[in-house]
Tab-separated table of C-alpha atoms in Angstrom:
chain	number	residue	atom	x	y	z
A	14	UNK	CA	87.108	93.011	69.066
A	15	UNK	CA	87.834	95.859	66.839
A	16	UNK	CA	91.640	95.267	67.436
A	17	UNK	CA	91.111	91.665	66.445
A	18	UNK	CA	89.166	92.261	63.141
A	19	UNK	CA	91.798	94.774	62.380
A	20	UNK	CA	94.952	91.924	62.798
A	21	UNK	CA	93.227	89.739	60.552
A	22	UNK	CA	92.437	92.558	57.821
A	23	UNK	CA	96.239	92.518	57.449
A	24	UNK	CA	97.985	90.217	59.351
A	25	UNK	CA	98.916	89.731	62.632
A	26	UNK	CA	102.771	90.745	62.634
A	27	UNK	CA	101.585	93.917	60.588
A	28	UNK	CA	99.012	95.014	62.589
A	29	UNK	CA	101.336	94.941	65.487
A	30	UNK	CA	102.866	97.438	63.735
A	31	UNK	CA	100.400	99.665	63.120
A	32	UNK	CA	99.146	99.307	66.846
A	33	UNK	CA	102.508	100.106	67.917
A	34	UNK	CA	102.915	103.604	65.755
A	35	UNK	CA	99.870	104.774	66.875
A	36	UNK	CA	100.424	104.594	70.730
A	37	UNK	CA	100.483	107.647	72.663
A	38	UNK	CA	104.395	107.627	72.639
A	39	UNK	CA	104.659	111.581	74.661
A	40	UNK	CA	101.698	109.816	77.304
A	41	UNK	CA	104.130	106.362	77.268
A	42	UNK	CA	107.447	108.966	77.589
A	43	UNK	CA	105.950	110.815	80.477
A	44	UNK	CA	104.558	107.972	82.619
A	45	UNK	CA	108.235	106.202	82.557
A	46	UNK	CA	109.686	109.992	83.568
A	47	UNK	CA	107.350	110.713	86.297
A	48	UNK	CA	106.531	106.304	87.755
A	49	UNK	CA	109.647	104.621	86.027
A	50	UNK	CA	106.877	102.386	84.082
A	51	UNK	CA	104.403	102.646	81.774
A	52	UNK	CA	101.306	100.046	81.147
A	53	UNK	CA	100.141	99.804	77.334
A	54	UNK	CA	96.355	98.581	78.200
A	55	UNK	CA	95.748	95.432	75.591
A	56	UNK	CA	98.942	95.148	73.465
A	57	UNK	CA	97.653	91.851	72.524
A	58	UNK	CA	94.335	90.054	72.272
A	59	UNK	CA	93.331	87.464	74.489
A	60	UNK	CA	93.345	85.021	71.256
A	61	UNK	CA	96.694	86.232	70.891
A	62	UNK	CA	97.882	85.416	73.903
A	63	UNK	CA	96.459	82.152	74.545
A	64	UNK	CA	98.164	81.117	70.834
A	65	UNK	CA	101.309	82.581	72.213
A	66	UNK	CA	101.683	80.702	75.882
A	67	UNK	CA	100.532	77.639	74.329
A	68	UNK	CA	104.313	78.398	71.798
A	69	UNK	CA	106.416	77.279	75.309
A	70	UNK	CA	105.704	73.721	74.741
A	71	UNK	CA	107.032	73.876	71.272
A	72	UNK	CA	110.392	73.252	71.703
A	73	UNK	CA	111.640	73.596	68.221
A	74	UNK	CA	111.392	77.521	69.108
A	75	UNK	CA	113.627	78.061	71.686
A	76	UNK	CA	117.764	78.093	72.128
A	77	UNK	CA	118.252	77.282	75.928
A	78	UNK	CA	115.693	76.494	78.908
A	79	UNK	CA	116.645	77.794	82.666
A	80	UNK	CA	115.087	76.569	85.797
A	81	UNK	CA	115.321	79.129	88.540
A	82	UNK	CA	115.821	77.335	91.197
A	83	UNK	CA	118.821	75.864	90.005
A	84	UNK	CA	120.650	79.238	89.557
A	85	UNK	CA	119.353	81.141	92.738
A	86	UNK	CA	116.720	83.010	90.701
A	87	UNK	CA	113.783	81.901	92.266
A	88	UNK	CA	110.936	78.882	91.204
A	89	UNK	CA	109.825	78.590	87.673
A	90	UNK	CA	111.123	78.605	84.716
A	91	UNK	CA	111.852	79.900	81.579
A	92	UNK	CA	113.024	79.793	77.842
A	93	UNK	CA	114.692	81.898	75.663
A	94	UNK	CA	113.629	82.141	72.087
A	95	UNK	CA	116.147	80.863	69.151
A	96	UNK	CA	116.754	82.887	65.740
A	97	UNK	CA	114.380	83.510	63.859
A	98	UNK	CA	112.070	84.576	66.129
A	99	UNK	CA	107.936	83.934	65.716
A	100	UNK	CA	107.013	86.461	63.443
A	101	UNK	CA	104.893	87.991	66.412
A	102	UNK	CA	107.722	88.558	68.440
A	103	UNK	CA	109.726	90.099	65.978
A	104	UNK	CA	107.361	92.195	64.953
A	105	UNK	CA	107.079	93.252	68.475
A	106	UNK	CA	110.572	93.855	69.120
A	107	UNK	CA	111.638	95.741	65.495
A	108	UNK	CA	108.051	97.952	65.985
A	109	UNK	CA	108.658	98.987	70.007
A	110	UNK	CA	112.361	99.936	69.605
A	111	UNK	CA	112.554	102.682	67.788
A	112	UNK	CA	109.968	105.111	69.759
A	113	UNK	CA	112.210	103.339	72.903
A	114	UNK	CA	115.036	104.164	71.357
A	115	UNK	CA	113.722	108.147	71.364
A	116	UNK	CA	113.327	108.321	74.937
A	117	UNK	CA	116.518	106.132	75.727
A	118	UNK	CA	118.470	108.447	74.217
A	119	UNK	CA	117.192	111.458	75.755
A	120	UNK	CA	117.887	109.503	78.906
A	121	UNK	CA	121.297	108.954	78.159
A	122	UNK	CA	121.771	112.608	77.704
A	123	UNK	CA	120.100	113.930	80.768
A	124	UNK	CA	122.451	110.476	83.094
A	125	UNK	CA	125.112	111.937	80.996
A	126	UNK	CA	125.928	108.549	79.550
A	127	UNK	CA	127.569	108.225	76.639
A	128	UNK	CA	126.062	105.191	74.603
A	129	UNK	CA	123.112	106.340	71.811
A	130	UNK	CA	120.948	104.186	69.986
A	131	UNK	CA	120.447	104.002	66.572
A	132	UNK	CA	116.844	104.498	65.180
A	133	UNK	CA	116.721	100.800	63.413
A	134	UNK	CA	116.812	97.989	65.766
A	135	UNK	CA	118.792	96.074	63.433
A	136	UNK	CA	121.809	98.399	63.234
A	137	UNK	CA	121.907	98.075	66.957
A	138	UNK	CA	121.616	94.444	66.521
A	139	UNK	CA	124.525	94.670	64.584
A	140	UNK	CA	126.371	96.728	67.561
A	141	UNK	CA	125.107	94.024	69.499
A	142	UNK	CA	126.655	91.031	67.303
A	143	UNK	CA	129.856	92.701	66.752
A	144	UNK	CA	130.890	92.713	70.198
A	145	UNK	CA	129.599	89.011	70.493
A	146	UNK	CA	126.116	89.140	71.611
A	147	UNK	CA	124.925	86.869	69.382
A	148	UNK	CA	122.035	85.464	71.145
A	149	UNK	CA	118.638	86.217	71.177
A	150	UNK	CA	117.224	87.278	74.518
A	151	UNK	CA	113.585	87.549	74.040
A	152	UNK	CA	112.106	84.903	76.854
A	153	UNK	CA	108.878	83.545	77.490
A	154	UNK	CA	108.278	82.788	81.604
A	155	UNK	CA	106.077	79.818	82.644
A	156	UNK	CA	104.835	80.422	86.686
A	157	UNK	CA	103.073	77.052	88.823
A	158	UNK	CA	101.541	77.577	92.215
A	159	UNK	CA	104.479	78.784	94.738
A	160	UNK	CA	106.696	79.785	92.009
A	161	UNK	CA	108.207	83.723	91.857
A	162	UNK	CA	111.037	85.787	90.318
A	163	UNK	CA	113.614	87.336	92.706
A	164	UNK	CA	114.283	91.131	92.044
A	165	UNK	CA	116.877	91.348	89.166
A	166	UNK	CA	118.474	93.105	86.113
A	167	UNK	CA	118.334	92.008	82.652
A	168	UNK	CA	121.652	92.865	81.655
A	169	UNK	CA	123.630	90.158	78.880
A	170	UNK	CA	126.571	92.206	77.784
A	171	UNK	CA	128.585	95.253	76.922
A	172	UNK	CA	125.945	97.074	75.067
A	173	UNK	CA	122.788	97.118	76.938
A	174	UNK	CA	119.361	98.977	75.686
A	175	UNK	CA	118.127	100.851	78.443
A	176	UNK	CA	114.219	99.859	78.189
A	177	UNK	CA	112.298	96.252	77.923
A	178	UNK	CA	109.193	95.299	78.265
A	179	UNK	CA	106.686	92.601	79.346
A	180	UNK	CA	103.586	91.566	77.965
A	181	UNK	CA	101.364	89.331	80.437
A	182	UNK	CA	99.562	86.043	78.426
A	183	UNK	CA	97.449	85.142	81.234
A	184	UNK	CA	94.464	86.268	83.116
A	185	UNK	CA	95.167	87.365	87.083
A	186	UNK	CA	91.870	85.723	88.936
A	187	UNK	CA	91.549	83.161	86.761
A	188	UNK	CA	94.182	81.675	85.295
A	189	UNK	CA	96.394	82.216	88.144
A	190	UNK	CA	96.315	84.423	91.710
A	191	UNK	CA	98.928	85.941	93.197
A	192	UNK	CA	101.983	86.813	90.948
A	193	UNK	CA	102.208	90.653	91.161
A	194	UNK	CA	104.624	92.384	88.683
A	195	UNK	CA	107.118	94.483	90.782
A	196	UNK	CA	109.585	96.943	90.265
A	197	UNK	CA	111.612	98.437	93.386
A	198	UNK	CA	113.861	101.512	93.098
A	199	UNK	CA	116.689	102.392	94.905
A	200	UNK	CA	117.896	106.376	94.896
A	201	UNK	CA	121.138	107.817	96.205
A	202	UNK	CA	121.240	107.837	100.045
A	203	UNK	CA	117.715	106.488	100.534
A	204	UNK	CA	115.691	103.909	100.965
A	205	UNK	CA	114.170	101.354	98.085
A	206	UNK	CA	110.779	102.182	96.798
A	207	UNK	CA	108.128	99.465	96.046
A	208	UNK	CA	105.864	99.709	92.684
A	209	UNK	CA	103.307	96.900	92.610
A	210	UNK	CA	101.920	97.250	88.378
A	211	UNK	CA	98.623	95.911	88.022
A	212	UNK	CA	98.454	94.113	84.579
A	213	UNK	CA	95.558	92.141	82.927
A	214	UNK	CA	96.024	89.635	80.524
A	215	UNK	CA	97.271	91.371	76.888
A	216	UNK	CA	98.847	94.500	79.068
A	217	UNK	CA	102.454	95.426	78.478
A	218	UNK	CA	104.701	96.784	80.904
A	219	UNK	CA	107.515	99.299	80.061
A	220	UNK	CA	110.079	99.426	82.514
A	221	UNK	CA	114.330	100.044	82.746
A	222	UNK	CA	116.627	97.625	82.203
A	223	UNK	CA	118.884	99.055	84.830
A	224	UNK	CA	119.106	102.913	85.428
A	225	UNK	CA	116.742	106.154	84.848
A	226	UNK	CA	116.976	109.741	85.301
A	227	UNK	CA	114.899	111.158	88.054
A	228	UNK	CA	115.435	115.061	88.908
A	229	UNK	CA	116.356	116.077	92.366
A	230	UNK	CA	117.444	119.155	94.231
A	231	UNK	CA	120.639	119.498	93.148
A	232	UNK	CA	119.520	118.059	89.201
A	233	UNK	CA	119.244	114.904	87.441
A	234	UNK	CA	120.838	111.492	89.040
A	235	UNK	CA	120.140	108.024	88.065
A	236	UNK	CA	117.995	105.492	89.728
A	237	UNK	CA	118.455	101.801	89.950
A	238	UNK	CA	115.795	99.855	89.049
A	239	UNK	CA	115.078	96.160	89.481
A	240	UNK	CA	112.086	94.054	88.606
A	241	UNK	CA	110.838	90.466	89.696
A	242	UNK	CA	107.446	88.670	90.241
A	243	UNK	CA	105.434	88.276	93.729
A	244	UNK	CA	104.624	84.498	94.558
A	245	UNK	CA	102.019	82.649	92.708
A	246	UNK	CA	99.576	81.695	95.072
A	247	UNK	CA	97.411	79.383	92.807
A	248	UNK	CA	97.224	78.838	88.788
A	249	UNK	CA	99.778	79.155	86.339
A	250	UNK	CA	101.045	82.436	84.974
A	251	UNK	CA	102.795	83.149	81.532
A	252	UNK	CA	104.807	85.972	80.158
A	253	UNK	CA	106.405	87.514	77.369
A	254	UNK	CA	109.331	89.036	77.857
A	255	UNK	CA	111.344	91.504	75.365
A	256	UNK	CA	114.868	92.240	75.712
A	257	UNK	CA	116.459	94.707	73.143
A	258	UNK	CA	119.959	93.406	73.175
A	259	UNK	CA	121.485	90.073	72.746
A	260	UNK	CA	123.283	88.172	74.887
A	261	UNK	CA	127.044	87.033	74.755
């Protein structure tokens, strides 16, 4: 409730903001370092979220619509939004990349990768658009009974930002059951590992787009991450998703 009065006091793109710069960003750091994911408990309200899955039958908003099934990807489907984005989601994206962008590049250095990312999202936008990813890649997912995401990478381009997130508009239990978020990771010369992340409705998830450092015996190596969702069993299931890079 407090976190709802306070979005109206100034607006609801602006308080995003504000709840965004006062996160625990060292807490959010060390949870991806140590689990490879991070939950941010109530990102948005559950007025919030119900305004912002009801948005995927307004078509005027989005550039392109995929159904899953028809590329291999699973059952369901999605949209991606078109420029300019709902003021919510922009807000979301500008706010969350530059503390990302902090612990991406520190990542970079310890994988001993070369890209770095500028502190403004837009002047990596610009990156982005310059090399012809010109496309907006933030996504809202719509989930039936039976439907699920295979295990995947978000990757659109040349320049990819290491981090995304996903913010979950519905309620598990009673919207929808079933329909786990799930991240597997795969280290050099050993098996995957399995990370079911329990999310309630208004929860982010921070997770990698593709690689992360993890420290072993011999020092740092990279991990390969991918991400999908576990079969809805009943219900329907929405989510935000947001992408730092456009697509070509």
């Amino acid at each position: 409730m407090a976190l709802a009065n306070a979005r109206k006091a100034v607006g609801a793109a602006a308080g995003i903001a504000v709840h965004v710069a006062g996160l625990d960003w060292q807490g959010i750091a060390d949870e991806l370092n140590a689990h490879g994911y991070a939950i941010v408990p109530g990102m948005l309200t559950a007025d919030e979220c119900v305004a912002m899955a009801a948005q995927y039958r307004q078509a005027s908003l989005f550039r392109s619509r995929v159904v899953m099934s028809q590329h291999g990807f699973g059952s369901g489907e999605y949209q991606y939004f078109r420029y300019p984005l709902p003021s919510m989601i922009s807000a979301l994206r500008q706010s969350l990349y530059g503390p990302l962008a902090d612990i991406a590049n520190r990542w970079h250095e310890l994988m001993e990768m070369e890209a770095r990312f500028p502190p403004d999202h837009a002047d990596f936008l610009a990156r982005c658009h310059a090399a012809g990813q010109q496309r907006p890649t933030p996504l809202m997912l719509q989930y039936g009974a039976g439907d699920y995401n295979c295990l995947h990478q978000d990757l659109y381009g040349e320049h990819v930002f290491p981090l995304q997130a996903a913010i979950l508009l519905s309620q598990p239990g009673k919207d929808f059951e079933g329909g786990e978020f799930v991240l597997t990771e795969q280290r050099p010369r050993m098996q995957s590992r399995v990370e079911v992340v329990p999310l309630k409705r208004g929860d982010m998830v921070i997770f990698p787009v593709n690689h992360r450092p993890a420290q072993g015996a011999r020092g740092v190596y990279r991990v390969a991450m991918r991400h999908g969702v576990s079969r809805i069993r009943s219900g329907s299931r929405h989510t935000l998703g947001l992408i730092f890079h456009d697509a070509t």
